[in-house]
Amino acid sequence: MGKLDVRPLIEGRDFGVRIRGITLEQTRDPAVRDEVNDLFTRHGMIVFEDVEPSGEMHVALSDIFGPLKDHPSKAVPRVDGDAWPGVIDMATQVNEEGAMTVDGRTVISWLPWHFDHAYNNELNRAGVLRAIDIPPEGGLTGFLDGIELYERLSPELREKIEHANVLYRMNVIMENFRFGRPADYTVHSERPSADAVMEASKDVPRSVHPAVWTRETGEKVLHVSPWMAEGIEGNETPEGGALLDAVSREIFALGKELAYWHAWKPTDMLIWDNWRALHAVSGHDPRYKRRMQRTTIKGDYGLGYFEGGASNDNKILERTY
């Protein structure tokens, strides 16, 4: 098979690569799979360009990286029913509830910087995302490299947060978003599914994840999710809250310089390392619809746990983006 067309995601940066034109046949080639996995491990994100825009291709690309983690709620729409297990469908309709004003823009589907499943003791390995309905403006998905964030965080904050653990709880009520909250932030209404998500997760204990962790390759990763964060373990004081807020605000500030924002095309698919990268959504004008589909790759980095050593046999109604 032909050689892969691999280029940097951002010139001069180590975070991310682009692979153009990978085919369904190539996704089954062991040598190609090994090369793609190596690129993902080293760079933390891959944008696949000019690929077949189908559920079959979405699943085939995902399968390169490991088994899929199915969504625990059967109520969440699947693509083509059960034809492609593990592919979920996320649609925002025209003028749907959930609009907010952020930095002077009234948008829907805006999400702050976060990593997926922060509210669980286990973290999925990655997400694979594609766009079906793309608004004419906005609707971008942003990504931040935790290795770069650690290196660029102010030395004072880095020293204070280095050995801290952060508490998280499922909370999709956007009015409750606290750490790093923009000054110009007004929630006009909550998403229609928010109450059901909160009800399903009300008895789940809080999770705990390290603010900084070290990869097998030696790099330190700043891995703080401003969204879903509740405080610092053992330091739920005004001082601890101020520290977490300061780190979150610096993440937002650094994001203006370091983030990669992906403007979608129907022939794009991408994967990001959920143990390394943060992601966000820019939001878009409520007059337009947006529809995304994604798979979730199983895995865990083994550093999270539930508060107080609690175990959880409940199924959390997860909202993935």
Short mmCIF file of C-alpha atoms in Angstrom, two decimals:
data_model
loop_
_atom_site.label_atom_id
_atom_site.label_comp_id
_atom_site.label_asym_id
_atom_site.label_seq_id
_atom_site.Cartn_x
_atom_site.Cartn_y
_atom_site.Cartn_z
CA MET A 1 0.00 0.00 0.00
CA GLY A 2 1.08 3.58 -0.57
CA LYS A 3 3.01 5.63 1.93
CA LEU A 4 0.93 7.75 4.30
CA ASP A 5 0.78 11.50 3.62
CA VAL A 6 1.79 12.87 7.04
CA ARG A 7 2.31 16.55 7.86
CA PRO A 8 2.49 18.61 11.08
CA LEU A 9 -0.79 19.82 12.51
CA ILE A 10 0.83 23.20 13.20
CA GLU A 11 4.16 24.09 11.64
CA GLY A 12 6.95 24.27 14.19
CA ARG A 13 4.94 22.49 16.92
CA ASP A 14 5.17 18.88 18.09
CA PHE A 15 1.50 18.59 19.03
CA GLY A 16 -0.58 16.80 16.40
CA VAL A 17 -0.19 15.64 12.82
CA ARG A 18 -2.37 15.54 9.71
CA ILE A 19 -2.81 12.39 7.64
CA ARG A 20 -4.38 12.94 4.24
CA GLY A 21 -6.31 10.40 2.22
CA ILE A 22 -6.09 7.24 4.33
CA THR A 23 -8.37 4.58 2.85
CA LEU A 24 -10.61 1.93 4.34
CA GLU A 25 -8.25 -0.72 3.01
CA GLN A 26 -5.26 0.94 4.68
CA THR A 27 -6.99 0.93 8.09
CA ARG A 28 -6.75 -2.89 7.99
CA ASP A 29 -3.04 -3.02 7.10
CA PRO A 30 -0.98 -3.99 10.21
CA ALA A 31 1.98 -1.84 9.13
CA VAL A 32 -0.24 1.19 8.61
CA ARG A 33 -1.97 0.62 11.94
CA ASP A 34 1.38 0.45 13.74
CA GLU A 35 2.58 3.65 12.07
CA VAL A 36 -0.63 5.54 12.88
CA ASN A 37 -0.57 4.40 16.50
CA ASP A 38 3.05 5.47 16.85
CA LEU A 39 2.20 8.91 15.46
CA PHE A 40 -0.70 9.21 17.88
CA THR A 41 1.39 8.22 20.89
CA ARG A 42 4.13 10.73 19.99
CA HIS A 43 1.97 13.66 18.92
CA GLY A 44 -1.29 13.29 20.88
CA MET A 45 -3.68 14.16 18.07
CA ILE A 46 -4.31 13.24 14.43
CA VAL A 47 -6.52 15.03 11.93
CA PHE A 48 -7.50 12.67 9.13
CA GLU A 49 -8.27 14.70 6.01
CA ASP A 50 -9.98 13.65 2.76
CA VAL A 51 -11.41 10.41 4.13
CA GLU A 52 -14.58 8.59 3.15
CA PRO A 53 -17.41 10.29 5.12
CA SER A 54 -19.20 7.20 6.40
CA GLY A 55 -19.98 5.38 9.61
CA GLU A 56 -17.99 2.41 8.34
CA MET A 57 -14.89 4.55 7.91
CA HIS A 58 -15.43 6.16 11.32
CA VAL A 59 -15.48 2.75 13.01
CA ALA A 60 -12.55 1.46 10.93
CA LEU A 61 -10.37 4.44 11.91
CA SER A 62 -11.37 4.05 15.54
CA ASP A 63 -10.51 0.36 15.50
CA ILE A 64 -6.87 1.25 14.76
CA PHE A 65 -6.51 2.60 18.28
CA GLY A 66 -8.32 0.00 20.36
CA PRO A 67 -11.74 -1.38 21.27
CA LEU A 68 -14.67 0.99 21.42
CA LYS A 69 -16.37 2.03 24.64
CA ASP A 70 -20.10 2.03 24.06
CA HIS A 71 -22.26 4.73 25.58
CA PRO A 72 -23.90 3.39 28.76
CA SER A 73 -27.33 4.85 28.01
CA LYS A 74 -29.34 3.13 25.28
CA ALA A 75 -31.43 6.30 25.01
CA VAL A 76 -28.57 8.13 23.30
CA PRO A 77 -29.07 7.88 19.51
CA ARG A 78 -26.74 5.54 17.61
CA VAL A 79 -25.75 5.93 14.00
CA ASP A 80 -27.87 3.66 11.79
CA GLY A 81 -29.30 1.93 14.82
CA ASP A 82 -26.96 -0.92 15.79
CA ALA A 83 -25.13 -1.07 12.45
CA TRP A 84 -22.07 0.70 13.84
CA PRO A 85 -21.91 -0.11 17.56
CA GLY A 86 -20.18 2.55 19.63
CA VAL A 87 -20.97 5.48 17.30
CA ILE A 88 -23.18 8.07 18.98
CA ASP A 89 -25.07 10.93 17.38
CA MET A 90 -25.07 14.43 18.90
CA ALA A 91 -27.28 17.03 17.27
CA THR A 92 -28.09 20.63 18.11
CA GLN A 93 -31.26 21.87 16.45
CA VAL A 94 -32.05 25.36 15.17
CA ASN A 95 -32.84 27.72 18.07
CA GLU A 96 -32.68 24.89 20.60
CA GLU A 97 -32.56 25.74 24.29
CA GLY A 98 -29.10 26.09 25.77
CA ALA A 99 -27.98 29.44 24.38
CA MET A 100 -25.51 31.60 26.28
CA THR A 101 -23.50 34.77 25.85
CA VAL A 102 -19.72 34.34 26.02
CA ASP A 103 -17.23 37.12 25.26
CA GLY A 104 -19.91 39.19 23.58
CA ARG A 105 -21.27 36.40 21.37
CA THR A 106 -24.63 34.68 21.82
CA VAL A 107 -24.03 31.04 20.95
CA ILE A 108 -25.21 27.52 21.52
CA SER A 109 -23.10 24.40 22.16
CA TRP A 110 -20.24 26.38 23.72
CA LEU A 111 -18.11 24.25 26.03
CA PRO A 112 -15.13 25.28 28.19
CA TRP A 113 -11.77 23.47 28.27
CA HIS A 114 -12.09 19.93 29.66
CA PHE A 115 -11.06 16.33 29.33
CA ASP A 116 -13.67 13.62 28.86
CA HIS A 117 -15.05 11.60 31.75
CA ALA A 118 -13.30 13.69 34.41
CA TYR A 119 -16.18 12.71 36.70
CA ASN A 120 -15.23 9.00 36.45
CA ASN A 121 -12.40 7.18 38.15
CA GLU A 122 -11.35 5.77 34.76
CA LEU A 123 -10.44 7.94 31.79
CA ASN A 124 -11.12 6.74 28.26
CA ARG A 125 -8.07 6.64 26.01
CA ALA A 126 -9.33 8.85 23.22
CA GLY A 127 -12.24 10.15 21.18
CA VAL A 128 -12.73 10.01 17.42
CA LEU A 129 -14.97 12.76 16.08
CA ARG A 130 -16.51 13.80 12.77
CA ALA A 131 -19.02 16.44 11.65
CA ILE A 132 -22.25 15.75 9.77
CA ASP A 133 -24.03 19.14 9.85
CA ILE A 134 -21.60 22.06 9.96
CA PRO A 135 -22.77 25.61 10.72
CA PRO A 136 -21.57 28.25 8.23
CA GLU A 137 -19.58 29.95 11.00
CA GLY A 138 -18.42 28.87 14.44
CA GLY A 139 -18.90 25.32 15.62
CA LEU A 140 -15.13 24.78 15.88
CA THR A 141 -13.56 22.20 18.18
CA GLY A 142 -10.44 23.34 20.03
CA PHE A 143 -7.54 21.32 21.40
CA LEU A 144 -4.76 22.17 23.87
CA ASP A 145 -1.66 20.08 24.53
CA GLY A 146 -1.18 19.39 28.23
CA ILE A 147 2.58 19.03 27.76
CA GLU A 148 2.77 22.54 26.33
CA LEU A 149 0.45 23.81 29.06
CA TYR A 150 2.72 22.42 31.77
CA GLU A 151 5.78 23.99 30.19
CA ARG A 152 4.09 27.36 29.74
CA LEU A 153 2.24 27.58 33.07
CA SER A 154 3.72 30.29 35.28
CA PRO A 155 6.40 28.81 37.60
CA GLU A 156 4.54 30.03 40.69
CA LEU A 157 1.29 28.29 39.74
CA ARG A 158 3.12 25.21 38.51
CA GLU A 159 4.83 24.79 41.88
CA LYS A 160 1.54 25.13 43.75
CA ILE A 161 -0.51 22.79 41.55
CA GLU A 162 2.22 20.22 40.79
CA HIS A 163 1.22 17.72 43.48
CA ALA A 164 -2.46 18.62 43.87
CA ASN A 165 -5.37 16.35 43.08
CA VAL A 166 -8.57 17.82 41.66
CA LEU A 167 -12.12 16.80 42.58
CA TYR A 168 -14.68 16.42 39.80
CA ARG A 169 -18.41 15.70 39.55
CA MET A 170 -20.74 15.34 36.59
CA ASN A 171 -22.36 18.77 36.22
CA VAL A 172 -23.83 19.80 32.89
CA ILE A 173 -25.74 22.78 34.30
CA MET A 174 -23.79 25.52 32.55
CA GLU A 175 -24.78 28.13 35.12
CA ASN A 176 -22.75 26.08 37.62
CA PHE A 177 -19.52 26.37 35.60
CA ARG A 178 -17.13 28.03 38.04
CA PHE A 179 -13.37 27.80 37.50
CA GLY A 180 -12.00 30.06 34.78
CA ARG A 181 -15.49 31.36 34.06
CA PRO A 182 -15.30 34.27 31.59
CA ALA A 183 -16.25 37.70 32.90
CA ASP A 184 -18.82 38.07 30.10
CA TYR A 185 -20.76 34.83 30.60
CA THR A 186 -24.56 34.64 30.74
CA VAL A 187 -26.57 31.44 30.46
CA HIS A 188 -29.95 32.10 28.86
CA SER A 189 -31.28 28.54 29.15
CA GLU A 190 -29.98 25.06 29.86
CA ARG A 191 -29.79 22.18 27.38
CA PRO A 192 -32.96 20.04 27.23
CA SER A 193 -31.07 16.92 28.36
CA ALA A 194 -29.37 18.55 31.36
CA ASP A 195 -31.90 17.56 34.04
CA ALA A 196 -31.89 13.90 33.01
CA VAL A 197 -28.09 13.78 33.10
CA MET A 198 -28.00 15.34 36.57
CA GLU A 199 -30.67 12.97 37.90
CA ALA A 200 -28.83 9.91 36.59
CA SER A 201 -25.54 10.92 38.22
CA LYS A 202 -26.78 12.35 41.53
CA ASP A 203 -25.60 9.40 43.66
CA VAL A 204 -22.21 8.96 41.99
CA PRO A 205 -19.25 9.89 44.24
CA ARG A 206 -16.82 12.57 43.23
CA SER A 207 -13.79 11.51 41.24
CA VAL A 208 -10.19 12.55 41.89
CA HIS A 209 -7.48 13.04 39.26
CA PRO A 210 -3.96 14.47 39.52
CA ALA A 211 -3.51 18.02 38.23
CA VAL A 212 -0.13 16.96 36.80
CA TRP A 213 0.94 13.50 35.73
CA THR A 214 4.05 12.07 34.04
CA ARG A 215 3.91 10.03 30.84
CA GLU A 216 5.95 6.87 30.34
CA THR A 217 8.09 8.92 27.95
CA GLY A 218 8.94 11.35 30.74
CA GLU A 219 6.93 14.45 29.82
CA LYS A 220 4.82 16.08 32.49
CA VAL A 221 1.22 16.92 31.56
CA LEU A 222 -0.95 19.65 33.06
CA HIS A 223 -4.31 17.86 33.08
CA VAL A 224 -6.82 20.13 34.78
CA SER A 225 -10.38 20.26 33.47
CA PRO A 226 -11.96 23.62 34.39
CA TRP A 227 -15.36 22.18 33.43
CA MET A 228 -16.71 19.70 36.03
CA ALA A 229 -14.05 20.69 38.61
CA GLU A 230 -15.28 21.13 42.20
CA GLY A 231 -12.09 21.90 44.11
CA ILE A 232 -8.75 20.58 45.28
CA GLU A 233 -8.73 17.39 47.31
CA GLY A 234 -7.97 18.16 50.95
CA ASN A 235 -8.06 21.91 50.29
CA GLU A 236 -11.67 22.90 49.63
CA THR A 237 -11.01 26.32 51.09
CA PRO A 238 -11.16 29.82 49.60
CA GLU A 239 -7.39 29.56 49.07
CA GLY A 240 -7.69 26.20 47.31
CA GLY A 241 -10.52 27.49 45.15
CA ALA A 242 -8.50 30.57 44.26
CA LEU A 243 -5.58 28.37 43.17
CA LEU A 244 -7.78 26.19 40.95
CA ASP A 245 -9.41 29.29 39.48
CA ALA A 246 -6.01 30.87 38.77
CA VAL A 247 -4.78 27.73 37.01
CA SER A 248 -8.02 27.52 35.02
CA ARG A 249 -7.77 31.17 33.99
CA GLU A 250 -4.19 30.65 32.84
CA ILE A 251 -5.37 27.65 30.79
CA PHE A 252 -7.93 29.90 29.08
CA ALA A 253 -5.31 32.62 28.55
CA LEU A 254 -2.74 30.18 27.14
CA GLY A 255 -5.47 28.70 24.96
CA LYS A 256 -5.70 31.97 23.05
CA GLU A 257 -2.09 31.45 21.98
CA LEU A 258 -1.60 27.69 21.90
CA ALA A 259 -4.95 26.15 20.95
CA TYR A 260 -5.61 24.46 17.66
CA TRP A 261 -9.18 25.15 16.51
CA HIS A 262 -10.48 22.75 13.92
CA ALA A 263 -12.80 24.14 11.24
CA TRP A 264 -14.76 21.13 10.07
CA LYS A 265 -15.23 19.62 6.62
CA PRO A 266 -17.43 16.55 5.96
CA THR A 267 -14.35 14.55 4.90
CA ASP A 268 -12.50 15.19 8.20
CA MET A 269 -12.19 12.87 11.18
CA LEU A 270 -9.89 13.40 14.14
CA ILE A 271 -8.65 11.66 17.28
CA TRP A 272 -7.20 13.22 20.42
CA ASP A 273 -5.41 11.76 23.44
CA ASN A 274 -7.79 12.22 26.37
CA TRP A 275 -4.96 11.66 28.86
CA ARG A 276 -2.90 14.47 27.36
CA ALA A 277 -5.10 17.04 25.64
CA LEU A 278 -7.94 19.32 26.68
CA HIS A 279 -10.67 20.22 24.24
CA ALA A 280 -13.43 22.81 23.95
CA VAL A 281 -16.18 23.91 21.57
CA SER A 282 -16.39 27.48 20.24
CA GLY A 283 -20.18 27.53 20.02
CA HIS A 284 -22.17 28.76 17.05
CA ASP A 285 -25.11 30.96 16.16
CA PRO A 286 -28.37 29.38 17.47
CA ARG A 287 -29.93 29.96 14.04
CA TYR A 288 -27.93 27.03 12.68
CA LYS A 289 -27.92 23.34 13.46
CA ARG A 290 -24.82 21.29 14.22
CA ARG A 291 -24.52 17.52 14.21
CA MET A 292 -21.48 15.54 15.33
CA GLN A 293 -20.77 11.83 15.61
CA ARG A 294 -18.11 10.22 17.76
CA THR A 295 -16.65 7.02 19.06
CA THR A 296 -14.85 6.56 22.36
CA ILE A 297 -11.73 4.41 22.69
CA LYS A 298 -11.50 2.28 25.83
CA GLY A 299 -8.58 2.59 28.22
CA ASP A 300 -7.41 4.10 31.47
CA TYR A 301 -4.21 5.73 32.69
CA GLY A 302 -4.70 4.23 36.16
CA LEU A 303 -4.35 7.40 38.26
CA GLY A 304 -7.95 8.34 39.02
CA TYR A 305 -10.14 7.15 41.86
CA PHE A 306 -13.39 7.94 43.61
CA GLU A 307 -13.29 10.14 46.69
CA GLY A 308 -12.79 8.27 49.92
CA GLY A 309 -12.07 5.01 48.13
CA ALA A 310 -15.70 4.65 47.08
CA SER A 311 -16.65 2.23 44.35
CA ASN A 312 -19.33 2.90 41.78
CA ASP A 313 -21.54 0.28 40.18
CA ASN A 314 -23.95 2.87 38.78
CA LYS A 315 -24.02 3.79 35.13
CA ILE A 316 -23.41 7.49 34.59
CA LEU A 317 -25.42 9.03 31.80
CA GLU A 318 -22.41 10.41 29.98
CA ARG A 319 -22.67 13.38 27.66
CA THR A 320 -19.81 13.34 25.18
CA TYR A 321 -18.94 16.03 22.68
#
